[in-house]
Amino acid sequence: MQEPDIKDNLKQTLNTFKSTGCRLVAVSKTKPVSDLEEAYAAGIRDFGENKVQELVEKADQLPGDIRWHMIGHLQRNKVKYIAPFIHLIHSVDSLRLLKQIDKEGKKVERVISCLLQVHIAKEETKYGWDEKELMDFLYGEEIKGMKNIQILGLMGMATLTDNSETIRKEFKDLHRLFTQLKSQPLPEQVQLSELSMGMSGDYLIAQEEGSTMVRIGSAIFGARNYT
Ligand SMILES: *Cc1c(COP(=O)(O)O)cnc(C)c1O
């Protein structure tokens, strides 16, 4: 397999961002530390991983000014390993998980930034909150007692499909929900400023539909080898 030119891929990807103001999280899962170093040398400071152990191992080996993003399904018993340093957890898919993050945040005296992952895809397997759960929670009482989390926005993953209209509709729906939630008074733990949507195959559509943060892996680091 041909080695991907990470620096060139980054340049080309960022060129397509134009003036959207959208930010890049470089998704480095399964890739060796040397690949992350290459992206770091090219100026990247935001890296996304989807497994706790891999994230922690890489963080140990790489410079301290990197902002680490957890983007994959997070098990509650693993929150403690990332609580001391994680920059943003995109994949908060349940209230039980959020409570655990709040608890671990308290232990390490941090307020941990989170995005709530919304279920927008047709696939059954994708984790996340639905609209009603979100409303009930954000405008409810329970959140007011949570002092060690802050909710900065929403995250969503579109259906894995070649049909760009399906993808666009899902992103549009998420953006509409985001705007709607923002229009009402929210507790102090909630500042809805980030909308994390878009991956290598659909980030241009996501940007057109209001994404503020895209999570791009294979377009930068090349295809992943899963075993
Ligand atoms: C792997 C992954 C990405 C990046 O996927 P690419 O298609 O390689 O860009 C984005 N978001 C999540 C949640 C992922 O797990």
Short mmCIF file of C-alpha atoms and ligand atoms in Angstrom, two decimals:
data_model
loop_
_atom_site.label_atom_id
_atom_site.label_comp_id
_atom_site.label_asym_id
_atom_site.label_seq_id
_atom_site.Cartn_x
_atom_site.Cartn_y
_atom_site.Cartn_z
CA MET A 1 0.00 0.00 0.00
CA GLN A 2 1.25 3.47 -0.83
CA GLU A 3 2.21 5.67 2.11
CA PRO A 4 -0.20 8.58 2.47
CA ASP A 5 1.35 12.04 2.28
CA ILE A 6 -0.12 13.35 5.53
CA LYS A 7 1.15 16.89 5.17
CA ASP A 8 -0.20 17.18 1.65
CA ASN A 9 -3.53 15.57 2.58
CA LEU A 10 -3.90 18.05 5.42
CA LYS A 11 -3.19 20.97 3.17
CA GLN A 12 -5.68 19.80 0.58
CA THR A 13 -8.35 19.09 3.17
CA LEU A 14 -7.96 22.41 4.93
CA ASN A 15 -8.04 24.20 1.56
CA THR A 16 -11.58 22.98 1.06
CA PHE A 17 -12.70 24.55 4.35
CA LYS A 18 -12.67 27.99 2.69
CA SER A 19 -14.08 30.57 5.06
CA THR A 20 -16.46 28.32 6.94
CA GLY A 21 -14.73 28.87 10.29
CA CYS A 22 -15.17 25.16 10.82
CA ARG A 23 -12.41 23.46 12.81
CA LEU A 24 -10.66 20.18 12.13
CA VAL A 25 -10.24 17.28 14.51
CA ALA A 26 -7.71 14.89 12.96
CA VAL A 27 -8.93 11.38 13.64
CA SER A 28 -5.83 9.28 14.21
CA LYS A 29 -7.35 6.03 15.48
CA THR A 30 -5.37 2.89 14.56
CA LYS A 31 -2.52 5.05 13.21
CA PRO A 32 1.01 4.94 14.65
CA VAL A 33 2.43 7.75 16.78
CA SER A 34 4.78 8.68 13.93
CA ASP A 35 1.75 9.64 11.80
CA LEU A 36 0.46 11.90 14.55
CA GLU A 37 3.91 13.47 14.85
CA GLU A 38 3.81 14.25 11.16
CA ALA A 39 0.43 15.96 11.52
CA TYR A 40 1.66 17.75 14.64
CA ALA A 41 4.66 19.07 12.71
CA ALA A 42 2.22 20.39 10.11
CA GLY A 43 0.47 22.37 12.83
CA ILE A 44 -2.35 20.10 13.95
CA ARG A 45 -3.14 20.22 17.68
CA ASP A 46 -6.58 18.59 17.78
CA PHE A 47 -6.56 14.80 17.56
CA GLY A 48 -9.51 12.43 17.86
CA GLU A 49 -9.42 8.82 19.04
CA ASN A 50 -12.19 6.32 19.61
CA LYS A 51 -10.59 3.97 22.15
CA VAL A 52 -9.55 5.01 25.64
CA GLN A 53 -6.46 2.85 25.90
CA GLU A 54 -5.10 3.96 22.55
CA LEU A 55 -5.82 7.60 23.34
CA VAL A 56 -4.03 7.43 26.69
CA GLU A 57 -1.03 5.63 25.24
CA LYS A 58 -0.64 8.18 22.48
CA ALA A 59 -1.14 11.13 24.83
CA ASP A 60 1.72 9.77 26.97
CA GLN A 61 4.07 9.82 24.01
CA LEU A 62 3.13 13.10 22.38
CA PRO A 63 3.50 16.81 23.28
CA GLY A 64 1.40 18.23 26.10
CA ASP A 65 -0.18 20.99 24.03
CA ILE A 66 -2.28 18.53 22.04
CA ARG A 67 -6.04 18.77 22.58
CA TRP A 68 -7.38 15.24 22.78
CA HIS A 69 -10.91 14.50 21.60
CA MET A 70 -12.75 11.31 22.51
CA ILE A 71 -15.05 10.52 19.61
CA GLY A 72 -15.99 6.87 20.09
CA HIS A 73 -18.42 5.05 22.35
CA LEU A 74 -17.12 5.50 25.88
CA GLN A 75 -17.65 2.92 28.59
CA ARG A 76 -18.40 4.32 32.00
CA ASN A 77 -15.66 2.37 33.75
CA LYS A 78 -13.07 3.95 31.45
CA VAL A 79 -13.95 7.60 32.01
CA LYS A 80 -11.46 7.84 34.86
CA TYR A 81 -8.49 7.29 32.56
CA ILE A 82 -9.20 10.33 30.41
CA ALA A 83 -10.87 12.62 32.96
CA PRO A 84 -7.59 14.33 34.02
CA PHE A 85 -6.74 15.68 30.58
CA ILE A 86 -9.41 15.13 27.90
CA HIS A 87 -10.22 18.30 25.96
CA LEU A 88 -13.65 17.34 24.63
CA ILE A 89 -15.79 14.21 24.70
CA HIS A 90 -17.90 14.19 21.52
CA SER A 91 -19.62 10.90 22.14
CA VAL A 92 -21.71 11.36 25.28
CA ASP A 93 -24.56 9.07 24.29
CA SER A 94 -26.45 8.61 27.54
CA LEU A 95 -27.34 10.27 30.80
CA ARG A 96 -25.64 7.47 32.73
CA LEU A 97 -22.38 8.21 30.97
CA LEU A 98 -22.72 11.94 31.55
CA LYS A 99 -23.27 11.34 35.26
CA GLN A 100 -20.10 9.27 35.38
CA ILE A 101 -18.13 12.02 33.62
CA ASP A 102 -19.45 14.52 36.15
CA LYS A 103 -18.35 12.24 38.98
CA GLU A 104 -14.87 11.70 37.61
CA GLY A 105 -14.54 15.40 36.81
CA LYS A 106 -15.24 16.15 40.43
CA LYS A 107 -12.50 13.78 41.58
CA VAL A 108 -9.88 15.50 39.46
CA GLU A 109 -11.34 18.97 40.05
CA ARG A 110 -12.07 19.64 36.40
CA VAL A 111 -15.09 20.76 34.46
CA ILE A 112 -15.11 18.37 31.53
CA SER A 113 -16.37 19.59 28.16
CA CYS A 114 -18.88 17.35 26.44
CA LEU A 115 -21.01 17.12 23.35
CA LEU A 116 -24.21 15.14 23.39
CA GLN A 117 -24.33 12.59 20.61
CA VAL A 118 -27.67 12.68 18.88
CA HIS A 119 -29.10 9.70 17.06
CA ILE A 120 -29.64 11.02 13.53
CA ALA A 121 -28.84 8.03 11.31
CA LYS A 122 -31.23 5.36 10.17
CA GLU A 123 -28.96 2.60 11.41
CA GLU A 124 -30.06 0.96 14.62
CA THR A 125 -26.52 0.52 15.83
CA LYS A 126 -25.60 4.16 16.23
CA TYR A 127 -25.63 5.37 19.80
CA GLY A 128 -27.17 8.60 20.96
CA TRP A 129 -29.94 10.69 22.42
CA ASP A 130 -33.19 11.29 20.65
CA GLU A 131 -34.87 14.66 20.50
CA LYS A 132 -37.24 14.14 23.37
CA GLU A 133 -34.58 12.79 25.71
CA LEU A 134 -32.46 15.83 24.94
CA MET A 135 -35.24 18.30 25.62
CA ASP A 136 -36.24 16.60 28.83
CA PHE A 137 -32.68 16.60 30.04
CA LEU A 138 -31.50 20.05 28.97
CA TYR A 139 -34.57 21.83 30.31
CA GLY A 140 -34.91 19.55 33.32
CA GLU A 141 -33.76 19.69 36.93
CA GLU A 142 -31.15 16.94 37.01
CA ILE A 143 -28.58 18.84 34.99
CA LYS A 144 -28.54 21.70 37.47
CA GLY A 145 -26.78 19.52 40.01
CA MET A 146 -23.97 18.63 37.63
CA LYS A 147 -21.10 20.96 38.38
CA ASN A 148 -18.20 19.16 36.72
CA ILE A 149 -19.43 18.94 33.16
CA GLN A 150 -20.21 21.56 30.57
CA ILE A 151 -22.15 20.82 27.45
CA LEU A 152 -20.72 22.69 24.51
CA GLY A 153 -22.94 21.31 21.80
CA LEU A 154 -24.12 18.33 19.83
CA MET A 155 -22.50 15.61 17.75
CA GLY A 156 -24.01 13.43 15.08
CA MET A 157 -23.09 10.77 12.58
CA ALA A 158 -25.00 10.43 9.35
CA THR A 159 -26.06 7.13 7.87
CA LEU A 160 -23.29 5.34 6.05
CA THR A 161 -24.59 5.70 2.50
CA ASP A 162 -23.66 7.05 -0.92
CA ASN A 163 -26.91 8.95 -1.03
CA SER A 164 -25.88 12.52 -0.34
CA GLU A 165 -29.47 13.70 0.00
CA THR A 166 -30.03 11.32 2.91
CA ILE A 167 -26.86 12.59 4.56
CA ARG A 168 -27.78 16.21 3.95
CA LYS A 169 -31.20 15.74 5.43
CA GLU A 170 -29.80 14.16 8.59
CA PHE A 171 -27.30 17.00 9.05
CA LYS A 172 -30.01 19.56 8.37
CA ASP A 173 -32.24 17.98 10.99
CA LEU A 174 -29.43 18.04 13.54
CA HIS A 175 -28.68 21.67 12.78
CA ARG A 176 -32.34 22.53 13.17
CA LEU A 177 -32.46 20.82 16.54
CA PHE A 178 -29.29 22.61 17.61
CA THR A 179 -30.76 26.01 16.67
CA GLN A 180 -34.04 25.19 18.33
CA LEU A 181 -32.39 24.15 21.61
CA LYS A 182 -30.28 27.30 21.61
CA SER A 183 -33.30 29.53 21.25
CA GLN A 184 -34.57 28.74 24.73
CA PRO A 185 -33.10 29.51 28.15
CA LEU A 186 -30.58 26.88 29.16
CA PRO A 187 -28.88 26.12 32.47
CA GLU A 188 -25.41 27.51 33.07
CA GLN A 189 -23.80 24.14 32.29
CA VAL A 190 -24.96 24.39 28.70
CA GLN A 191 -23.42 26.66 26.06
CA LEU A 192 -24.44 25.34 22.68
CA SER A 193 -21.66 26.60 20.43
CA GLU A 194 -20.33 23.45 18.77
CA LEU A 195 -21.90 21.19 16.21
CA SER A 196 -19.61 18.23 15.53
CA MET A 197 -20.65 16.61 12.27
CA GLY A 198 -18.87 15.44 9.17
CA MET A 199 -16.22 12.81 8.43
CA SER A 200 -13.97 12.16 5.40
CA GLY A 201 -16.84 11.17 3.14
CA ASP A 202 -19.38 13.80 4.10
CA TYR A 203 -17.65 16.78 5.69
CA LEU A 204 -18.31 19.16 2.80
CA ILE A 205 -22.04 18.54 3.14
CA ALA A 206 -21.74 18.89 6.92
CA GLN A 207 -20.02 22.25 6.55
CA GLU A 208 -22.74 23.48 4.22
CA GLU A 209 -25.27 22.45 6.85
CA GLY A 210 -23.61 24.35 9.69
CA SER A 211 -20.96 22.10 11.19
CA THR A 212 -18.43 23.88 13.42
CA MET A 213 -16.16 20.87 13.88
CA VAL A 214 -15.43 18.02 11.50
CA ARG A 215 -13.77 14.74 12.47
CA ILE A 216 -11.60 13.60 9.58
CA GLY A 217 -9.49 10.46 9.57
CA SER A 218 -8.89 8.53 6.38
CA ALA A 219 -8.75 11.58 4.10
CA ILE A 220 -5.69 12.68 6.10
CA PHE A 221 -4.01 9.52 7.34
CA GLY A 222 -5.11 7.09 4.64
CA ALA A 223 -7.39 4.08 4.89
CA ARG A 224 -7.36 2.15 8.15
CA ASN A 225 -6.41 -1.51 8.35
CA TYR A 226 -8.78 -3.26 10.66
CA THR A 227 -7.89 -6.72 11.76
C1 LIG B 1 -13.49 7.02 12.62
C2 LIG B 1 -14.39 8.14 12.96
C3 LIG B 1 -14.34 9.34 12.22
C4 LIG B 1 -13.44 9.56 11.04
O1 LIG B 1 -13.79 8.75 9.97
P1 LIG B 1 -13.17 8.94 8.50
O2 LIG B 1 -14.20 8.44 7.60
O3 LIG B 1 -11.92 8.14 8.48
O4 LIG B 1 -12.89 10.38 8.32
C5 LIG B 1 -15.19 10.36 12.62
N1 LIG B 1 -16.02 10.22 13.67
C6 LIG B 1 -16.07 9.09 14.39
C7 LIG B 1 -17.02 9.02 15.54
C8 LIG B 1 -15.27 8.02 14.05
O5 LIG B 1 -15.35 6.90 14.78
#
